[in-house]
mmCIF file of C-alpha atoms and ligand atoms in Angstrom:
data_model
loop_
_atom_site.group_PDB
_atom_site.id
_atom_site.type_symbol
_atom_site.label_atom_id
_atom_site.label_comp_id
_atom_site.label_asym_id
_atom_site.label_seq_id
_atom_site.Cartn_x
_atom_site.Cartn_y
_atom_site.Cartn_z
ATOM 1 C CA MET A 128 11.567 4.247 -13.346
ATOM 2 C CA LEU A 129 11.190 2.400 -9.441
ATOM 3 C CA PRO A 130 12.798 -1.091 -9.376
ATOM 4 C CA LYS A 131 10.166 -3.642 -9.939
ATOM 5 C CA ILE A 132 8.863 -5.300 -6.851
ATOM 6 C CA ALA A 133 9.491 -9.118 -8.160
ATOM 7 C CA SER A 134 7.700 -10.437 -4.037
ATOM 8 C CA VAL A 135 6.798 -9.008 -0.927
ATOM 9 C CA THR A 136 6.662 -11.552 2.448
ATOM 10 C CA THR A 137 6.503 -11.027 6.574
ATOM 11 C CA SER A 138 9.510 -12.585 8.152
ATOM 12 C CA VAL A 139 10.117 -13.115 11.878
ATOM 13 C CA ILE A 140 13.682 -14.098 11.028
ATOM 14 C CA ASP A 141 15.329 -11.778 9.221
ATOM 15 C CA HIS A 142 15.778 -9.499 11.747
ATOM 16 C CA PRO A 143 17.010 -10.108 15.112
ATOM 17 C CA GLY A 144 13.692 -9.264 16.907
ATOM 18 C CA ARG A 145 11.559 -8.183 14.704
ATOM 19 C CA VAL A 146 8.886 -8.655 11.949
ATOM 20 C CA SER A 147 9.577 -7.481 8.637
ATOM 21 C CA LEU A 148 8.092 -7.294 6.083
ATOM 22 C CA VAL A 149 11.384 -7.726 2.876
ATOM 23 C CA ILE A 150 10.417 -6.616 -0.293
ATOM 24 C CA PHE A 151 12.766 -8.367 -3.106
ATOM 25 C CA LEU A 152 13.121 -6.303 -5.820
ATOM 26 C CA PRO A 153 14.875 -8.951 -9.319
ATOM 27 C CA TYR A 154 18.188 -9.392 -11.122
ATOM 28 C CA CYS A 155 21.755 -8.892 -8.775
ATOM 29 C CA ASN A 156 25.467 -7.664 -10.495
ATOM 30 C CA TYR A 157 27.008 -11.463 -8.876
ATOM 31 C CA ASN A 158 26.664 -15.287 -10.236
ATOM 32 C CA CYS A 159 27.214 -16.706 -6.161
ATOM 33 C CA ILE A 160 27.195 -20.498 -6.090
ATOM 34 C CA ALA A 161 24.744 -22.042 -4.005
ATOM 35 C CA CYS A 162 22.068 -18.078 -4.456
ATOM 36 C CA HIS A 163 19.191 -18.855 -2.840
ATOM 37 C CA ASN A 164 17.623 -16.685 -5.247
ATOM 38 C CA ARG A 165 18.612 -17.804 -8.210
ATOM 39 C CA GLU A 166 15.165 -17.227 -9.802
ATOM 40 C CA LEU A 167 14.927 -14.377 -8.938
ATOM 41 C CA VAL A 168 18.334 -13.197 -9.797
ATOM 42 C CA GLU A 169 17.277 -14.207 -13.594
ATOM 43 C CA GLY A 170 14.625 -11.961 -13.506
ATOM 44 C CA LYS A 171 11.654 -15.071 -13.008
ATOM 45 C CA PHE A 172 9.752 -13.189 -11.181
ATOM 46 C CA GLU A 173 5.438 -11.993 -11.681
ATOM 47 C CA GLU A 174 6.266 -8.077 -10.979
ATOM 48 C CA VAL A 175 4.116 -7.069 -7.500
ATOM 49 C CA PRO A 176 2.542 -3.583 -7.953
ATOM 50 C CA LEU A 177 3.644 -0.841 -6.104
ATOM 51 C CA GLU A 178 -0.248 0.795 -4.958
ATOM 52 C CA GLU A 179 -0.541 -3.186 -3.933
ATOM 53 C CA LEU A 180 2.170 -3.049 -1.843
ATOM 54 C CA LEU A 181 1.363 0.527 -0.188
ATOM 55 C CA TRP A 182 -2.756 -0.600 0.114
ATOM 56 C CA GLY A 183 -0.899 -3.362 2.187
ATOM 57 C CA LEU A 184 1.856 -1.395 3.689
ATOM 58 C CA GLU A 185 -0.638 1.098 4.658
ATOM 59 C CA ARG A 186 -2.953 -1.246 7.067
ATOM 60 C CA ASN A 187 -0.440 -3.393 7.977
ATOM 61 C CA SER A 188 -0.194 -2.660 11.932
ATOM 62 C CA LEU A 189 2.012 -6.288 12.581
ATOM 63 C CA ILE A 190 5.051 -5.082 11.208
ATOM 64 C CA ASP A 191 8.398 -3.252 12.654
ATOM 65 C CA MET A 192 10.962 -2.811 10.147
ATOM 66 C CA LEU A 193 10.974 -2.993 6.196
ATOM 67 C CA ILE A 194 13.777 -5.164 4.054
ATOM 68 C CA ILE A 195 14.521 -4.351 0.717
ATOM 69 C CA SER A 196 16.253 -7.216 -0.242
ATOM 70 C CA GLY A 197 16.714 -8.800 -3.742
ATOM 71 C CA GLY A 198 18.551 -9.223 -5.803
ATOM 72 C CA GLU A 199 20.904 -6.902 -5.197
ATOM 73 C CA PRO A 200 18.452 -3.336 -4.522
ATOM 74 C CA THR A 201 21.664 -1.129 -4.825
ATOM 75 C CA ILE A 202 22.267 -2.155 -8.606
ATOM 76 C CA TYR A 203 18.999 0.228 -8.761
ATOM 77 C CA GLY A 204 21.020 4.158 -7.763
ATOM 78 C CA ASP A 205 18.715 6.727 -7.754
ATOM 79 C CA SER A 206 14.971 4.307 -8.830
ATOM 80 C CA LEU A 207 15.923 2.839 -5.455
ATOM 81 C CA LEU A 208 16.418 6.147 -3.397
ATOM 82 C CA GLU A 209 12.828 7.524 -5.016
ATOM 83 C CA LEU A 210 11.541 3.676 -3.552
ATOM 84 C CA ILE A 211 12.628 4.169 -0.341
ATOM 85 C CA LYS A 212 11.195 7.843 -0.078
ATOM 86 C CA ILE A 213 7.458 6.476 -1.011
ATOM 87 C CA LEU A 214 7.880 3.904 1.654
ATOM 88 C CA ARG A 215 9.001 6.523 4.433
ATOM 89 C CA ILE A 216 6.432 9.002 3.182
ATOM 90 C CA LYS A 217 3.707 5.882 3.960
ATOM 91 C CA ARG A 218 5.843 4.175 7.130
ATOM 92 C CA GLY A 219 7.412 6.777 8.932
ATOM 93 C CA ASP A 220 7.330 5.643 12.205
ATOM 94 C CA LEU A 221 9.137 2.005 11.039
ATOM 95 C CA PRO A 222 12.713 1.820 10.658
ATOM 96 C CA ILE A 223 14.386 0.948 6.606
ATOM 97 C CA ARG A 224 16.903 -1.912 6.294
ATOM 98 C CA VAL A 225 18.623 -2.513 3.212
ATOM 99 C CA ASP A 226 19.932 -5.841 2.108
ATOM 100 C CA THR A 227 23.145 -5.882 0.199
ATOM 101 C CA ASN A 228 26.206 -7.601 -1.369
ATOM 102 C CA GLY A 229 28.114 -4.653 -0.641
ATOM 103 C CA SER A 230 29.448 -4.139 -4.295
ATOM 104 C CA LEU A 231 28.197 -0.197 -5.028
ATOM 105 C CA PRO A 232 28.840 1.896 -2.371
ATOM 106 C CA LYS A 233 28.443 4.898 -3.817
ATOM 107 C CA VAL A 234 25.374 4.014 -3.797
ATOM 108 C CA MET A 235 24.724 3.019 -0.056
ATOM 109 C CA LYS A 236 26.827 6.627 1.065
ATOM 110 C CA ILE A 237 23.759 7.492 -1.715
ATOM 111 C CA ILE A 238 20.667 6.285 0.585
ATOM 112 C CA ALA A 239 22.935 5.142 3.836
ATOM 113 C CA ASP A 240 21.207 8.853 4.789
ATOM 114 C CA TYR A 241 17.738 7.854 4.210
ATOM 115 C CA ILE A 242 17.929 4.400 5.776
ATOM 116 C CA ASP A 243 18.669 2.991 9.397
ATOM 117 C CA GLY A 244 20.533 0.111 8.232
ATOM 118 C CA PHE A 245 21.967 -2.015 5.925
ATOM 119 C CA ALA A 246 22.995 -5.874 6.628
ATOM 120 C CA LEU A 247 25.731 -6.214 4.375
ATOM 121 C CA ASP A 248 27.039 -9.908 3.067
ATOM 122 C CA VAL A 249 30.219 -10.695 4.312
ATOM 123 C CA LYS A 250 30.778 -14.090 1.812
ATOM 124 C CA ALA A 251 34.405 -14.575 2.407
ATOM 125 C CA PRO A 252 37.842 -13.537 4.211
ATOM 126 C CA PRO A 253 37.693 -10.470 2.517
ATOM 127 C CA LEU A 254 41.320 -9.841 2.778
ATOM 128 C CA ARG A 255 41.369 -13.009 0.465
ATOM 129 C CA ARG A 256 40.241 -12.169 -3.051
ATOM 130 C CA GLU A 257 40.260 -15.512 -4.899
ATOM 131 C CA MET A 258 38.534 -17.251 -2.206
ATOM 132 C CA TYR A 259 36.282 -13.955 -2.486
ATOM 133 C CA GLU A 260 36.117 -14.217 -6.154
ATOM 134 C CA ARG A 261 35.018 -18.483 -6.370
ATOM 135 C CA ILE A 262 31.898 -17.565 -4.179
ATOM 136 C CA ILE A 263 30.554 -14.748 -6.030
ATOM 137 C CA ARG A 264 31.894 -15.529 -9.843
ATOM 138 C CA ARG A 265 32.744 -11.951 -10.610
ATOM 139 C CA GLU A 266 34.824 -9.538 -9.691
ATOM 140 C CA PHE A 267 36.060 -8.203 -6.035
ATOM 141 C CA ASP A 268 37.266 -5.375 -4.917
ATOM 142 C CA LEU A 269 38.343 -4.750 -1.836
ATOM 143 C CA GLU A 270 38.852 -1.473 -1.622
ATOM 144 C CA SER A 271 35.041 -0.208 -2.629
ATOM 145 C CA PHE A 272 34.174 -3.073 0.043
ATOM 146 C CA MET A 273 35.611 -1.496 2.897
ATOM 147 C CA GLU A 274 34.118 2.092 1.870
ATOM 148 C CA ALA A 275 30.615 0.151 2.024
ATOM 149 C CA VAL A 276 31.810 -2.085 5.465
ATOM 150 C CA GLU A 277 32.345 2.076 5.464
ATOM 151 C CA THR A 278 28.516 3.046 5.410
ATOM 152 C CA ALA A 279 27.368 -0.078 7.048
ATOM 153 C CA SER A 280 28.866 0.194 10.209
ATOM 154 C CA GLY A 281 27.319 3.814 10.426
ATOM 155 C CA LEU A 282 23.868 3.143 11.004
ATOM 156 C CA PRO A 283 21.806 1.907 13.767
ATOM 157 C CA TYR A 284 20.339 -1.231 12.458
ATOM 158 C CA THR A 285 23.350 -2.605 10.117
ATOM 159 C CA ILE A 286 24.230 -6.178 10.871
ATOM 160 C CA PHE A 287 26.560 -8.391 8.617
ATOM 161 C CA ARG A 288 26.017 -11.785 7.676
ATOM 162 C CA THR A 289 28.085 -14.867 6.813
ATOM 163 C CA VAL A 290 26.559 -18.122 5.536
ATOM 164 C CA ARG A 291 28.483 -20.964 6.623
ATOM 165 C CA TYR A 292 29.292 -22.704 3.804
ATOM 166 C CA PRO A 293 30.309 -25.915 3.685
ATOM 167 C CA TRP A 294 33.567 -24.740 1.558
ATOM 168 C CA LEU A 295 34.243 -21.889 4.602
ATOM 169 C CA ARG A 296 36.961 -23.475 6.982
ATOM 170 C CA GLU A 297 35.763 -22.539 10.872
ATOM 171 C CA GLU A 298 40.036 -20.240 10.723
ATOM 172 C CA ASP A 299 37.636 -18.463 7.102
ATOM 173 C CA ILE A 300 34.775 -18.252 10.210
ATOM 174 C CA GLY A 301 37.743 -16.957 12.198
ATOM 175 C CA GLU A 302 38.808 -14.234 10.088
ATOM 176 C CA ILE A 303 35.769 -12.994 8.996
ATOM 177 C CA ARG A 304 34.641 -12.597 12.500
ATOM 178 C CA GLU A 305 38.647 -10.888 12.949
ATOM 179 C CA PHE A 306 37.644 -8.140 10.021
ATOM 180 C CA LEU A 307 34.658 -7.032 10.993
ATOM 181 C CA SER A 308 35.874 -7.579 14.757
ATOM 182 C CA ARG A 309 38.222 -4.927 13.496
ATOM 183 C CA TYR A 310 36.517 -2.682 10.418
ATOM 184 C CA GLY A 311 32.800 -3.120 11.740
ATOM 185 C CA GLY A 312 32.114 -1.082 14.047
ATOM 186 C CA GLY A 313 30.825 -2.974 17.039
ATOM 187 C CA LYS A 314 27.677 -3.961 14.730
ATOM 188 C CA PRO A 315 26.134 -7.627 15.692
ATOM 189 C CA HIS A 316 27.832 -10.510 12.756
ATOM 190 C CA ILE A 317 25.215 -13.219 12.263
ATOM 191 C CA ILE A 318 26.551 -16.323 10.486
ATOM 192 C CA ASN A 319 23.357 -18.472 9.139
ATOM 193 C CA PRO A 320 23.579 -22.192 8.165
ATOM 194 C CA TYR A 321 23.892 -23.128 4.798
ATOM 195 C CA PHE A 322 21.124 -25.182 3.265
ATOM 196 C CA GLU A 323 21.380 -27.036 -0.310
ATOM 197 C CA PRO A 324 19.694 -24.696 -2.666
ATOM 198 C CA GLU A 325 16.482 -26.441 -4.167
ATOM 199 C CA HIS A 326 17.721 -25.804 -7.703
HETATM 200 S S1 SF4 B 416 24.707 -11.355 -4.072
HETATM 201 FE FE1 SF4 B 416 22.944 -12.458 -2.982
HETATM 202 S S2 SF4 B 416 21.594 -12.642 -5.351
HETATM 203 FE FE2 SF4 B 416 23.073 -11.916 -5.624
HETATM 204 S S3 SF4 B 416 23.941 -13.517 -6.880
HETATM 205 FE FE3 SF4 B 416 25.002 -13.952 -5.109
HETATM 206 S S4 SF4 B 416 23.438 -14.924 -3.602
HETATM 207 FE FE4 SF4 B 416 22.532 -14.417 -5.355
#
């Protein structure tokens, strides 16, 4: 069964230099402090029918990228791959990026052959497990995360993303930068400002 689609929006800020159609999938395997998609993660959404998405997609000449975001898209495994294949058939002219927290590298490996990039969140210095786990409120597996970074860094449209959370010190951001300069394959590292969630 295909993943449910929780919402769809056009964005000029999600990928540098691109007008993207962002498709949001619900639910996540993390429970981050200050998650900005809490409603989505908790499954509070009105489903967008796939037919409606595909109808709009065919007629949208403004966009030059597709982004599958969430929630955490990789929790859907093979169903995510099915959705990607459908999008590919509809708009084979557009690069596809998948946003991920990097917790399911095996799924990332499977879909990597069908997409053009990942946006991989690096929420804290990955070598500081306790700090990472305080943010995601789940277990953090460094070995899996390293696999995720390796897979992501091999694709042309990959970016790494960090939110400048108030509890990250300048030296923590520096550690993340250093980590990515060593393992990130030279892909861009975008540091986004922190905004207090509304709820
Ligand atoms: S990984 Fe993203 S969607 Fe999931 S809880 Fe964290 S911030 Fe929210």
